[in-house]
Amino acid sequence: MAITTVISCLEIIRRGIWNFFRIENEHLNNVGKYRAFKSVPLPFNYDDEDSKKGD
């Protein structure tokens, strides 16, 4: 019972450390390649609708 508890706690710590390094690596890759965006562009364009109304 005690061994299972210790192994479970170690697994939780191991996953936490792994997630820290994974997120840190992803952050460094995003900053290095300038892929970080503050906003996501919309999948449609308002200019197309305006040009159709003017015709």
mmCIF file with all atom_site columns, N, CA and C in Angstrom:
data_model
loop_
_atom_site.group_PDB
_atom_site.id
_atom_site.type_symbol
_atom_site.label_atom_id
_atom_site.label_alt_id
_atom_site.label_comp_id
_atom_site.label_asym_id
_atom_site.label_entity_id
_atom_site.label_seq_id
_atom_site.pdbx_PDB_ins_code
_atom_site.Cartn_x
_atom_site.Cartn_y
_atom_site.Cartn_z
_atom_site.occupancy
_atom_site.B_iso_or_equiv
_atom_site.pdbx_formal_charge
_atom_site.auth_seq_id
_atom_site.auth_comp_id
_atom_site.auth_asym_id
_atom_site.auth_atom_id
_atom_site.pdbx_PDB_model_num
ATOM 1   N N  . MET A 1 1  ? 0.828   -1.199 0.000   1.00 0.00 ? 1  MET A N  1
ATOM 2   C CA . MET A 1 1  ? 0.000   0.000  0.000   1.00 0.00 ? 1  MET A CA 1
ATOM 3   C C  . MET A 1 1  ? 0.870   1.260  0.000   1.00 0.00 ? 1  MET A C  1
ATOM 4   N N  . ALA A 1 2  ? 1.894   1.287  0.845   1.00 0.00 ? 2  ALA A N  1
ATOM 5   C CA . ALA A 1 2  ? 2.769   2.450  0.936   1.00 0.00 ? 2  ALA A CA 1
ATOM 6   C C  . ALA A 1 2  ? 3.613   2.598  -0.322  1.00 0.00 ? 2  ALA A C  1
ATOM 7   N N  . ILE A 1 3  ? 4.039   1.459  -0.895  1.00 0.00 ? 3  ILE A N  1
ATOM 8   C CA . ILE A 1 3  ? 4.844   1.512  -2.123  1.00 0.00 ? 3  ILE A CA 1
ATOM 9   C C  . ILE A 1 3  ? 4.016   2.080  -3.272  1.00 0.00 ? 3  ILE A C  1
ATOM 10  N N  . THR A 1 4  ? 2.772   1.688  -3.366  1.00 0.00 ? 4  THR A N  1
ATOM 11  C CA . THR A 1 4  ? 1.885   2.203  -4.415  1.00 0.00 ? 4  THR A CA 1
ATOM 12  C C  . THR A 1 4  ? 1.689   3.707  -4.276  1.00 0.00 ? 4  THR A C  1
ATOM 13  N N  . THR A 1 5  ? 1.542   4.182  -3.050  1.00 0.00 ? 5  THR A N  1
ATOM 14  C CA . THR A 1 5  ? 1.373   5.614  -2.807  1.00 0.00 ? 5  THR A CA 1
ATOM 15  C C  . THR A 1 5  ? 2.626   6.389  -3.204  1.00 0.00 ? 5  THR A C  1
ATOM 16  N N  . VAL A 1 6  ? 3.794   5.871  -2.850  1.00 0.00 ? 6  VAL A N  1
ATOM 17  C CA . VAL A 1 6  ? 5.050   6.532  -3.193  1.00 0.00 ? 6  VAL A CA 1
ATOM 18  C C  . VAL A 1 6  ? 5.237   6.558  -4.702  1.00 0.00 ? 6  VAL A C  1
ATOM 19  N N  . ILE A 1 7  ? 4.991   5.452  -5.363  1.00 0.00 ? 7  ILE A N  1
ATOM 20  C CA . ILE A 1 7  ? 5.149   5.383  -6.825  1.00 0.00 ? 7  ILE A CA 1
ATOM 21  C C  . ILE A 1 7  ? 4.157   6.325  -7.507  1.00 0.00 ? 7  ILE A C  1
ATOM 22  N N  . SER A 1 8  ? 2.941   6.403  -6.999  1.00 0.00 ? 8  SER A N  1
ATOM 23  C CA . SER A 1 8  ? 1.953   7.317  -7.577  1.00 0.00 ? 8  SER A CA 1
ATOM 24  C C  . SER A 1 8  ? 2.381   8.768  -7.429  1.00 0.00 ? 8  SER A C  1
ATOM 25  N N  . CYS A 1 9  ? 2.895   9.123  -6.261  1.00 0.00 ? 9  CYS A N  1
ATOM 26  C CA . CYS A 1 9  ? 3.376   10.499 -6.048  1.00 0.00 ? 9  CYS A CA 1
ATOM 27  C C  . CYS A 1 9  ? 4.548   10.814 -6.955  1.00 0.00 ? 9  CYS A C  1
ATOM 28  N N  . LEU A 1 10 ? 5.469   9.877  -7.116  1.00 0.00 ? 10 LEU A N  1
ATOM 29  C CA . LEU A 1 10 ? 6.604   10.084 -8.017  1.00 0.00 ? 10 LEU A CA 1
ATOM 30  C C  . LEU A 1 10 ? 6.145   10.240 -9.468  1.00 0.00 ? 10 LEU A C  1
ATOM 31  N N  . GLU A 1 11 ? 5.131   9.495  -9.869  1.00 0.00 ? 11 GLU A N  1
ATOM 32  C CA . GLU A 1 11 ? 4.600   9.614  -11.228 1.00 0.00 ? 11 GLU A CA 1
ATOM 33  C C  . GLU A 1 11 ? 3.970   10.987 -11.452 1.00 0.00 ? 11 GLU A C  1
ATOM 34  N N  . ILE A 1 12 ? 3.269   11.497 -10.462 1.00 0.00 ? 12 ILE A N  1
ATOM 35  C CA . ILE A 1 12 ? 2.680   12.839 -10.567 1.00 0.00 ? 12 ILE A CA 1
ATOM 36  C C  . ILE A 1 12 ? 3.778   13.887 -10.701 1.00 0.00 ? 12 ILE A C  1
ATOM 37  N N  . ILE A 1 13 ? 4.828   13.759 -9.913  1.00 0.00 ? 13 ILE A N  1
ATOM 38  C CA . ILE A 1 13 ? 5.950   14.705 -9.998  1.00 0.00 ? 13 ILE A CA 1
ATOM 39  C C  . ILE A 1 13 ? 6.638   14.584 -11.348 1.00 0.00 ? 13 ILE A C  1
ATOM 40  N N  . ARG A 1 14 ? 6.851   13.353 -11.825 1.00 0.00 ? 14 ARG A N  1
ATOM 41  C CA . ARG A 1 14 ? 7.489   13.141 -13.126 1.00 0.00 ? 14 ARG A CA 1
ATOM 42  C C  . ARG A 1 14 ? 6.691   13.785 -14.245 1.00 0.00 ? 14 ARG A C  1
ATOM 43  N N  . ARG A 1 15 ? 5.369   13.621 -14.233 1.00 0.00 ? 15 ARG A N  1
ATOM 44  C CA . ARG A 1 15 ? 4.530   14.226 -15.268 1.00 0.00 ? 15 ARG A CA 1
ATOM 45  C C  . ARG A 1 15 ? 4.548   15.753 -15.188 1.00 0.00 ? 15 ARG A C  1
ATOM 46  N N  . GLY A 1 16 ? 4.593   16.287 -13.984 1.00 0.00 ? 16 GLY A N  1
ATOM 47  C CA . GLY A 1 16 ? 4.664   17.739 -13.826 1.00 0.00 ? 16 GLY A CA 1
ATOM 48  C C  . GLY A 1 16 ? 5.953   18.303 -14.402 1.00 0.00 ? 16 GLY A C  1
ATOM 49  N N  . ILE A 1 17 ? 7.066   17.637 -14.113 1.00 0.00 ? 17 ILE A N  1
ATOM 50  C CA . ILE A 1 17 ? 8.354   18.089 -14.659 1.00 0.00 ? 17 ILE A CA 1
ATOM 51  C C  . ILE A 1 17 ? 8.358   17.963 -16.173 1.00 0.00 ? 17 ILE A C  1
ATOM 52  N N  . TRP A 1 18 ? 7.843   16.860 -16.702 1.00 0.00 ? 18 TRP A N  1
ATOM 53  C CA . TRP A 1 18 ? 7.792   16.655 -18.156 1.00 0.00 ? 18 TRP A CA 1
ATOM 54  C C  . TRP A 1 18 ? 6.947   17.743 -18.824 1.00 0.00 ? 18 TRP A C  1
ATOM 55  N N  . ASN A 1 19 ? 5.806   18.068 -18.244 1.00 0.00 ? 19 ASN A N  1
ATOM 56  C CA . ASN A 1 19 ? 4.951   19.116 -18.816 1.00 0.00 ? 19 ASN A CA 1
ATOM 57  C C  . ASN A 1 19 ? 5.636   20.476 -18.777 1.00 0.00 ? 19 ASN A C  1
ATOM 58  N N  . PHE A 1 20 ? 6.380   20.756 -17.721 1.00 0.00 ? 20 PHE A N  1
ATOM 59  C CA . PHE A 1 20 ? 7.105   22.023 -17.642 1.00 0.00 ? 20 PHE A CA 1
ATOM 60  C C  . PHE A 1 20 ? 8.088   22.150 -18.805 1.00 0.00 ? 20 PHE A C  1
ATOM 61  N N  . PHE A 1 21 ? 8.886   21.121 -19.031 1.00 0.00 ? 21 PHE A N  1
ATOM 62  C CA . PHE A 1 21 ? 9.873   21.183 -20.115 1.00 0.00 ? 21 PHE A CA 1
ATOM 63  C C  . PHE A 1 21 ? 9.212   21.195 -21.485 1.00 0.00 ? 21 PHE A C  1
ATOM 64  N N  . ARG A 1 22 ? 8.095   20.484 -21.633 1.00 0.00 ? 22 ARG A N  1
ATOM 65  C CA . ARG A 1 22 ? 7.394   20.469 -22.916 1.00 0.00 ? 22 ARG A CA 1
ATOM 66  C C  . ARG A 1 22 ? 6.838   21.849 -23.246 1.00 0.00 ? 22 ARG A C  1
ATOM 67  N N  . ILE A 1 23 ? 6.211   22.497 -22.280 1.00 0.00 ? 23 ILE A N  1
ATOM 68  C CA . ILE A 1 23 ? 5.634   23.824 -22.502 1.00 0.00 ? 23 ILE A CA 1
ATOM 69  C C  . ILE A 1 23 ? 6.737   24.859 -22.697 1.00 0.00 ? 23 ILE A C  1
ATOM 70  N N  . GLU A 1 24 ? 7.825   24.738 -21.945 1.00 0.00 ? 24 GLU A N  1
ATOM 71  C CA . GLU A 1 24 ? 8.942   25.666 -22.101 1.00 0.00 ? 24 GLU A CA 1
ATOM 72  C C  . GLU A 1 24 ? 9.552   25.537 -23.496 1.00 0.00 ? 24 GLU A C  1
ATOM 73  N N  . ASN A 1 25 ? 9.713   24.314 -23.976 1.00 0.00 ? 25 ASN A N  1
ATOM 74  C CA . ASN A 1 25 ? 10.263  24.091 -25.314 1.00 0.00 ? 25 ASN A CA 1
ATOM 75  C C  . ASN A 1 25 ? 9.333   24.659 -26.384 1.00 0.00 ? 25 ASN A C  1
ATOM 76  N N  . GLU A 1 26 ? 8.042   24.454 -26.224 1.00 0.00 ? 26 GLU A N  1
ATOM 77  C CA . GLU A 1 26 ? 7.078   24.995 -27.190 1.00 0.00 ? 26 GLU A CA 1
ATOM 78  C C  . GLU A 1 26 ? 7.121   26.520 -27.189 1.00 0.00 ? 26 GLU A C  1
ATOM 79  N N  . HIS A 1 27 ? 7.234   27.115 -26.018 1.00 0.00 ? 27 HIS A N  1
ATOM 80  C CA . HIS A 1 27 ? 7.318   28.575 -25.923 1.00 0.00 ? 27 HIS A CA 1
ATOM 81  C C  . HIS A 1 27 ? 8.568   29.090 -26.638 1.00 0.00 ? 27 HIS A C  1
ATOM 82  N N  . LEU A 1 28 ? 9.695   28.454 -26.405 1.00 0.00 ? 28 LEU A N  1
ATOM 83  C CA . LEU A 1 28 ? 10.933  28.886 -27.045 1.00 0.00 ? 28 LEU A CA 1
ATOM 84  C C  . LEU A 1 28 ? 10.856  28.737 -28.564 1.00 0.00 ? 28 LEU A C  1
ATOM 85  N N  . ASN A 1 29 ? 10.233  27.678 -29.040 1.00 0.00 ? 29 ASN A N  1
ATOM 86  C CA . ASN A 1 29 ? 10.075  27.494 -30.487 1.00 0.00 ? 29 ASN A CA 1
ATOM 87  C C  . ASN A 1 29 ? 9.156   28.554 -31.072 1.00 0.00 ? 29 ASN A C  1
ATOM 88  N N  . ASN A 1 30 ? 8.089   28.901 -30.379 1.00 0.00 ? 30 ASN A N  1
ATOM 89  C CA . ASN A 1 30 ? 7.167   29.920 -30.878 1.00 0.00 ? 30 ASN A CA 1
ATOM 90  C C  . ASN A 1 30 ? 7.844   31.282 -30.936 1.00 0.00 ? 30 ASN A C  1
ATOM 91  N N  . VAL A 1 31 ? 8.605   31.633 -29.909 1.00 0.00 ? 31 VAL A N  1
ATOM 92  C CA . VAL A 1 31 ? 9.268   32.930 -29.874 1.00 0.00 ? 31 VAL A CA 1
ATOM 93  C C  . VAL A 1 31 ? 10.386  32.974 -30.920 1.00 0.00 ? 31 VAL A C  1
ATOM 94  N N  . GLY A 1 32 ? 11.128  31.894 -31.050 1.00 0.00 ? 32 GLY A N  1
ATOM 95  C CA . GLY A 1 32 ? 12.239  31.861 -31.985 1.00 0.00 ? 32 GLY A CA 1
ATOM 96  C C  . GLY A 1 32 ? 11.799  31.945 -33.434 1.00 0.00 ? 32 GLY A C  1
ATOM 97  N N  . LYS A 1 33 ? 10.657  31.402 -33.744 1.00 0.00 ? 33 LYS A N  1
ATOM 98  C CA . LYS A 1 33 ? 10.147  31.406 -35.119 1.00 0.00 ? 33 LYS A CA 1
ATOM 99  C C  . LYS A 1 33 ? 9.098   32.482 -35.336 1.00 0.00 ? 33 LYS A C  1
ATOM 100 N N  . TYR A 1 34 ? 8.891   33.319 -34.327 1.00 0.00 ? 34 TYR A N  1
ATOM 101 C CA . TYR A 1 34 ? 7.919   34.411 -34.400 1.00 0.00 ? 34 TYR A CA 1
ATOM 102 C C  . TYR A 1 34 ? 6.523   33.892 -34.764 1.00 0.00 ? 34 TYR A C  1
ATOM 103 N N  . ARG A 1 35 ? 6.100   32.826 -34.124 1.00 0.00 ? 35 ARG A N  1
ATOM 104 C CA . ARG A 1 35 ? 4.789   32.258 -34.407 1.00 0.00 ? 35 ARG A CA 1
ATOM 105 C C  . ARG A 1 35 ? 3.744   32.655 -33.375 1.00 0.00 ? 35 ARG A C  1
ATOM 106 N N  . ALA A 1 36 ? 4.135   33.405 -32.388 1.00 0.00 ? 36 ALA A N  1
ATOM 107 C CA . ALA A 1 36 ? 3.193   33.788 -31.345 1.00 0.00 ? 36 ALA A CA 1
ATOM 108 C C  . ALA A 1 36 ? 2.276   34.898 -31.865 1.00 0.00 ? 36 ALA A C  1
ATOM 109 N N  . PHE A 1 37 ? 0.972   34.708 -31.750 1.00 0.00 ? 37 PHE A N  1
ATOM 110 C CA . PHE A 1 37 ? -0.010  35.670 -32.226 1.00 0.00 ? 37 PHE A CA 1
ATOM 111 C C  . PHE A 1 37 ? -0.832  36.177 -31.059 1.00 0.00 ? 37 PHE A C  1
ATOM 112 N N  . LYS A 1 38 ? -1.144  37.463 -31.081 1.00 0.00 ? 38 LYS A N  1
ATOM 113 C CA . LYS A 1 38 ? -2.042  38.002 -30.063 1.00 0.00 ? 38 LYS A CA 1
ATOM 114 C C  . LYS A 1 38 ? -3.489  37.828 -30.479 1.00 0.00 ? 38 LYS A C  1
ATOM 115 N N  . SER A 1 39 ? -3.740  37.761 -31.787 1.00 0.00 ? 39 SER A N  1
ATOM 116 C CA . SER A 1 39 ? -5.097  37.557 -32.268 1.00 0.00 ? 39 SER A CA 1
ATOM 117 C C  . SER A 1 39 ? -5.069  36.609 -33.465 1.00 0.00 ? 39 SER A C  1
ATOM 118 N N  . VAL A 1 40 ? -6.150  35.907 -33.651 1.00 0.00 ? 40 VAL A N  1
ATOM 119 C CA . VAL A 1 40 ? -6.268  34.969 -34.758 1.00 0.00 ? 40 VAL A CA 1
ATOM 120 C C  . VAL A 1 40 ? -7.116  35.623 -35.838 1.00 0.00 ? 40 VAL A C  1
ATOM 121 N N  . PRO A 1 41 ? -6.655  35.629 -37.094 1.00 0.00 ? 41 PRO A N  1
ATOM 122 C CA . PRO A 1 41 ? -7.460  36.254 -38.149 1.00 0.00 ? 41 PRO A CA 1
ATOM 123 C C  . PRO A 1 41 ? -8.757  35.487 -38.392 1.00 0.00 ? 41 PRO A C  1
ATOM 124 N N  . LEU A 1 42 ? -9.777  36.205 -38.791 1.00 0.00 ? 42 LEU A N  1
ATOM 125 C CA . LEU A 1 42 ? -11.068 35.585 -39.059 1.00 0.00 ? 42 LEU A CA 1
ATOM 126 C C  . LEU A 1 42 ? -11.011 34.810 -40.371 1.00 0.00 ? 42 LEU A C  1
ATOM 127 N N  . PRO A 1 43 ? -11.804 33.755 -40.504 1.00 0.00 ? 43 PRO A N  1
ATOM 128 C CA . PRO A 1 43 ? -11.738 32.923 -41.714 1.00 0.00 ? 43 PRO A CA 1
ATOM 129 C C  . PRO A 1 43 ? -12.465 33.528 -42.918 1.00 0.00 ? 43 PRO A C  1
ATOM 130 N N  . PHE A 1 44 ? -12.937 34.754 -42.820 1.00 0.00 ? 44 PHE A N  1
ATOM 131 C CA . PHE A 1 44 ? -13.611 35.390 -43.942 1.00 0.00 ? 44 PHE A CA 1
ATOM 132 C C  . PHE A 1 44 ? -13.097 36.811 -44.098 1.00 0.00 ? 44 PHE A C  1
ATOM 133 N N  . ASN A 1 45 ? -13.406 37.417 -45.206 1.00 0.00 ? 45 ASN A N  1
ATOM 134 C CA . ASN A 1 45 ? -12.870 38.734 -45.529 1.00 0.00 ? 45 ASN A CA 1
ATOM 135 C C  . ASN A 1 45 ? -14.033 39.692 -45.767 1.00 0.00 ? 45 ASN A C  1
ATOM 136 N N  . TYR A 1 46 ? -14.039 40.823 -45.084 1.00 0.00 ? 46 TYR A N  1
ATOM 137 C CA . TYR A 1 46 ? -15.108 41.800 -45.250 1.00 0.00 ? 46 TYR A CA 1
ATOM 138 C C  . TYR A 1 46 ? -15.009 42.539 -46.581 1.00 0.00 ? 46 TYR A C  1
ATOM 139 N N  . ASP A 1 47 ? -13.819 42.658 -47.161 1.00 0.00 ? 47 ASP A N  1
ATOM 140 C CA . ASP A 1 47 ? -13.632 43.374 -48.406 1.00 0.00 ? 47 ASP A CA 1
ATOM 141 C C  . ASP A 1 47 ? -14.436 42.738 -49.542 1.00 0.00 ? 47 ASP A C  1
ATOM 142 N N  . ASP A 1 48 ? -14.525 41.419 -49.561 1.00 0.00 ? 48 ASP A N  1
ATOM 143 C CA . ASP A 1 48 ? -15.272 40.737 -50.622 1.00 0.00 ? 48 ASP A CA 1
ATOM 144 C C  . ASP A 1 48 ? -16.757 41.092 -50.564 1.00 0.00 ? 48 ASP A C  1
ATOM 145 N N  . GLU A 1 49 ? -17.297 41.179 -49.360 1.00 0.00 ? 49 GLU A N  1
ATOM 146 C CA . GLU A 1 49 ? -18.723 41.525 -49.211 1.00 0.00 ? 49 GLU A CA 1
ATOM 147 C C  . GLU A 1 49 ? -18.962 42.966 -49.649 1.00 0.00 ? 49 GLU A C  1
ATOM 148 N N  . ASP A 1 50 ? -18.053 43.862 -49.315 1.00 0.00 ? 50 ASP A N  1
ATOM 149 C CA . ASP A 1 50 ? -18.214 45.281 -49.701 1.00 0.00 ? 50 ASP A CA 1
ATOM 150 C C  . ASP A 1 50 ? -18.169 45.453 -51.209 1.00 0.00 ? 50 ASP A C  1
ATOM 151 N N  . SER A 1 51 ? -17.293 44.717 -51.898 1.00 0.00 ? 51 SER A N  1
ATOM 152 C CA . SER A 1 51 ? -17.190 44.865 -53.347 1.00 0.00 ? 51 SER A CA 1
ATOM 153 C C  . SER A 1 51 ? -18.434 44.300 -54.045 1.00 0.00 ? 51 SER A C  1
ATOM 154 N N  . LYS A 1 52 ? -19.074 43.281 -53.480 1.00 0.00 ? 52 LYS A N  1
ATOM 155 C CA . LYS A 1 52 ? -20.283 42.720 -54.085 1.00 0.00 ? 52 LYS A CA 1
ATOM 156 C C  . LYS A 1 52 ? -21.466 43.679 -53.948 1.00 0.00 ? 52 LYS A C  1
ATOM 157 N N  . LYS A 1 53 ? -21.541 44.393 -52.816 1.00 0.00 ? 53 LYS A N  1
ATOM 158 C CA . LYS A 1 53 ? -22.645 45.331 -52.590 1.00 0.00 ? 53 LYS A CA 1
ATOM 159 C C  . LYS A 1 53 ? -22.519 46.544 -53.502 1.00 0.00 ? 53 LYS A C  1
ATOM 160 N N  . GLY A 1 54 ? -21.298 46.939 -53.834 1.00 0.00 ? 54 GLY A N  1
ATOM 161 C CA . GLY A 1 54 ? -21.096 48.121 -54.661 1.00 0.00 ? 54 GLY A CA 1
ATOM 162 C C  . GLY A 1 54 ? -21.391 47.893 -56.142 1.00 0.00 ? 54 GLY A C  1
ATOM 163 N N  . ASP A 1 55 ? -21.422 46.643 -56.569 1.00 0.00 ? 55 ASP A N  1
ATOM 164 C CA . ASP A 1 55 ? -21.642 46.338 -58.001 1.00 0.00 ? 55 ASP A CA 1
ATOM 165 C C  . ASP A 1 55 ? -23.076 46.485 -58.421 1.00 0.00 ? 55 ASP A C  1
#
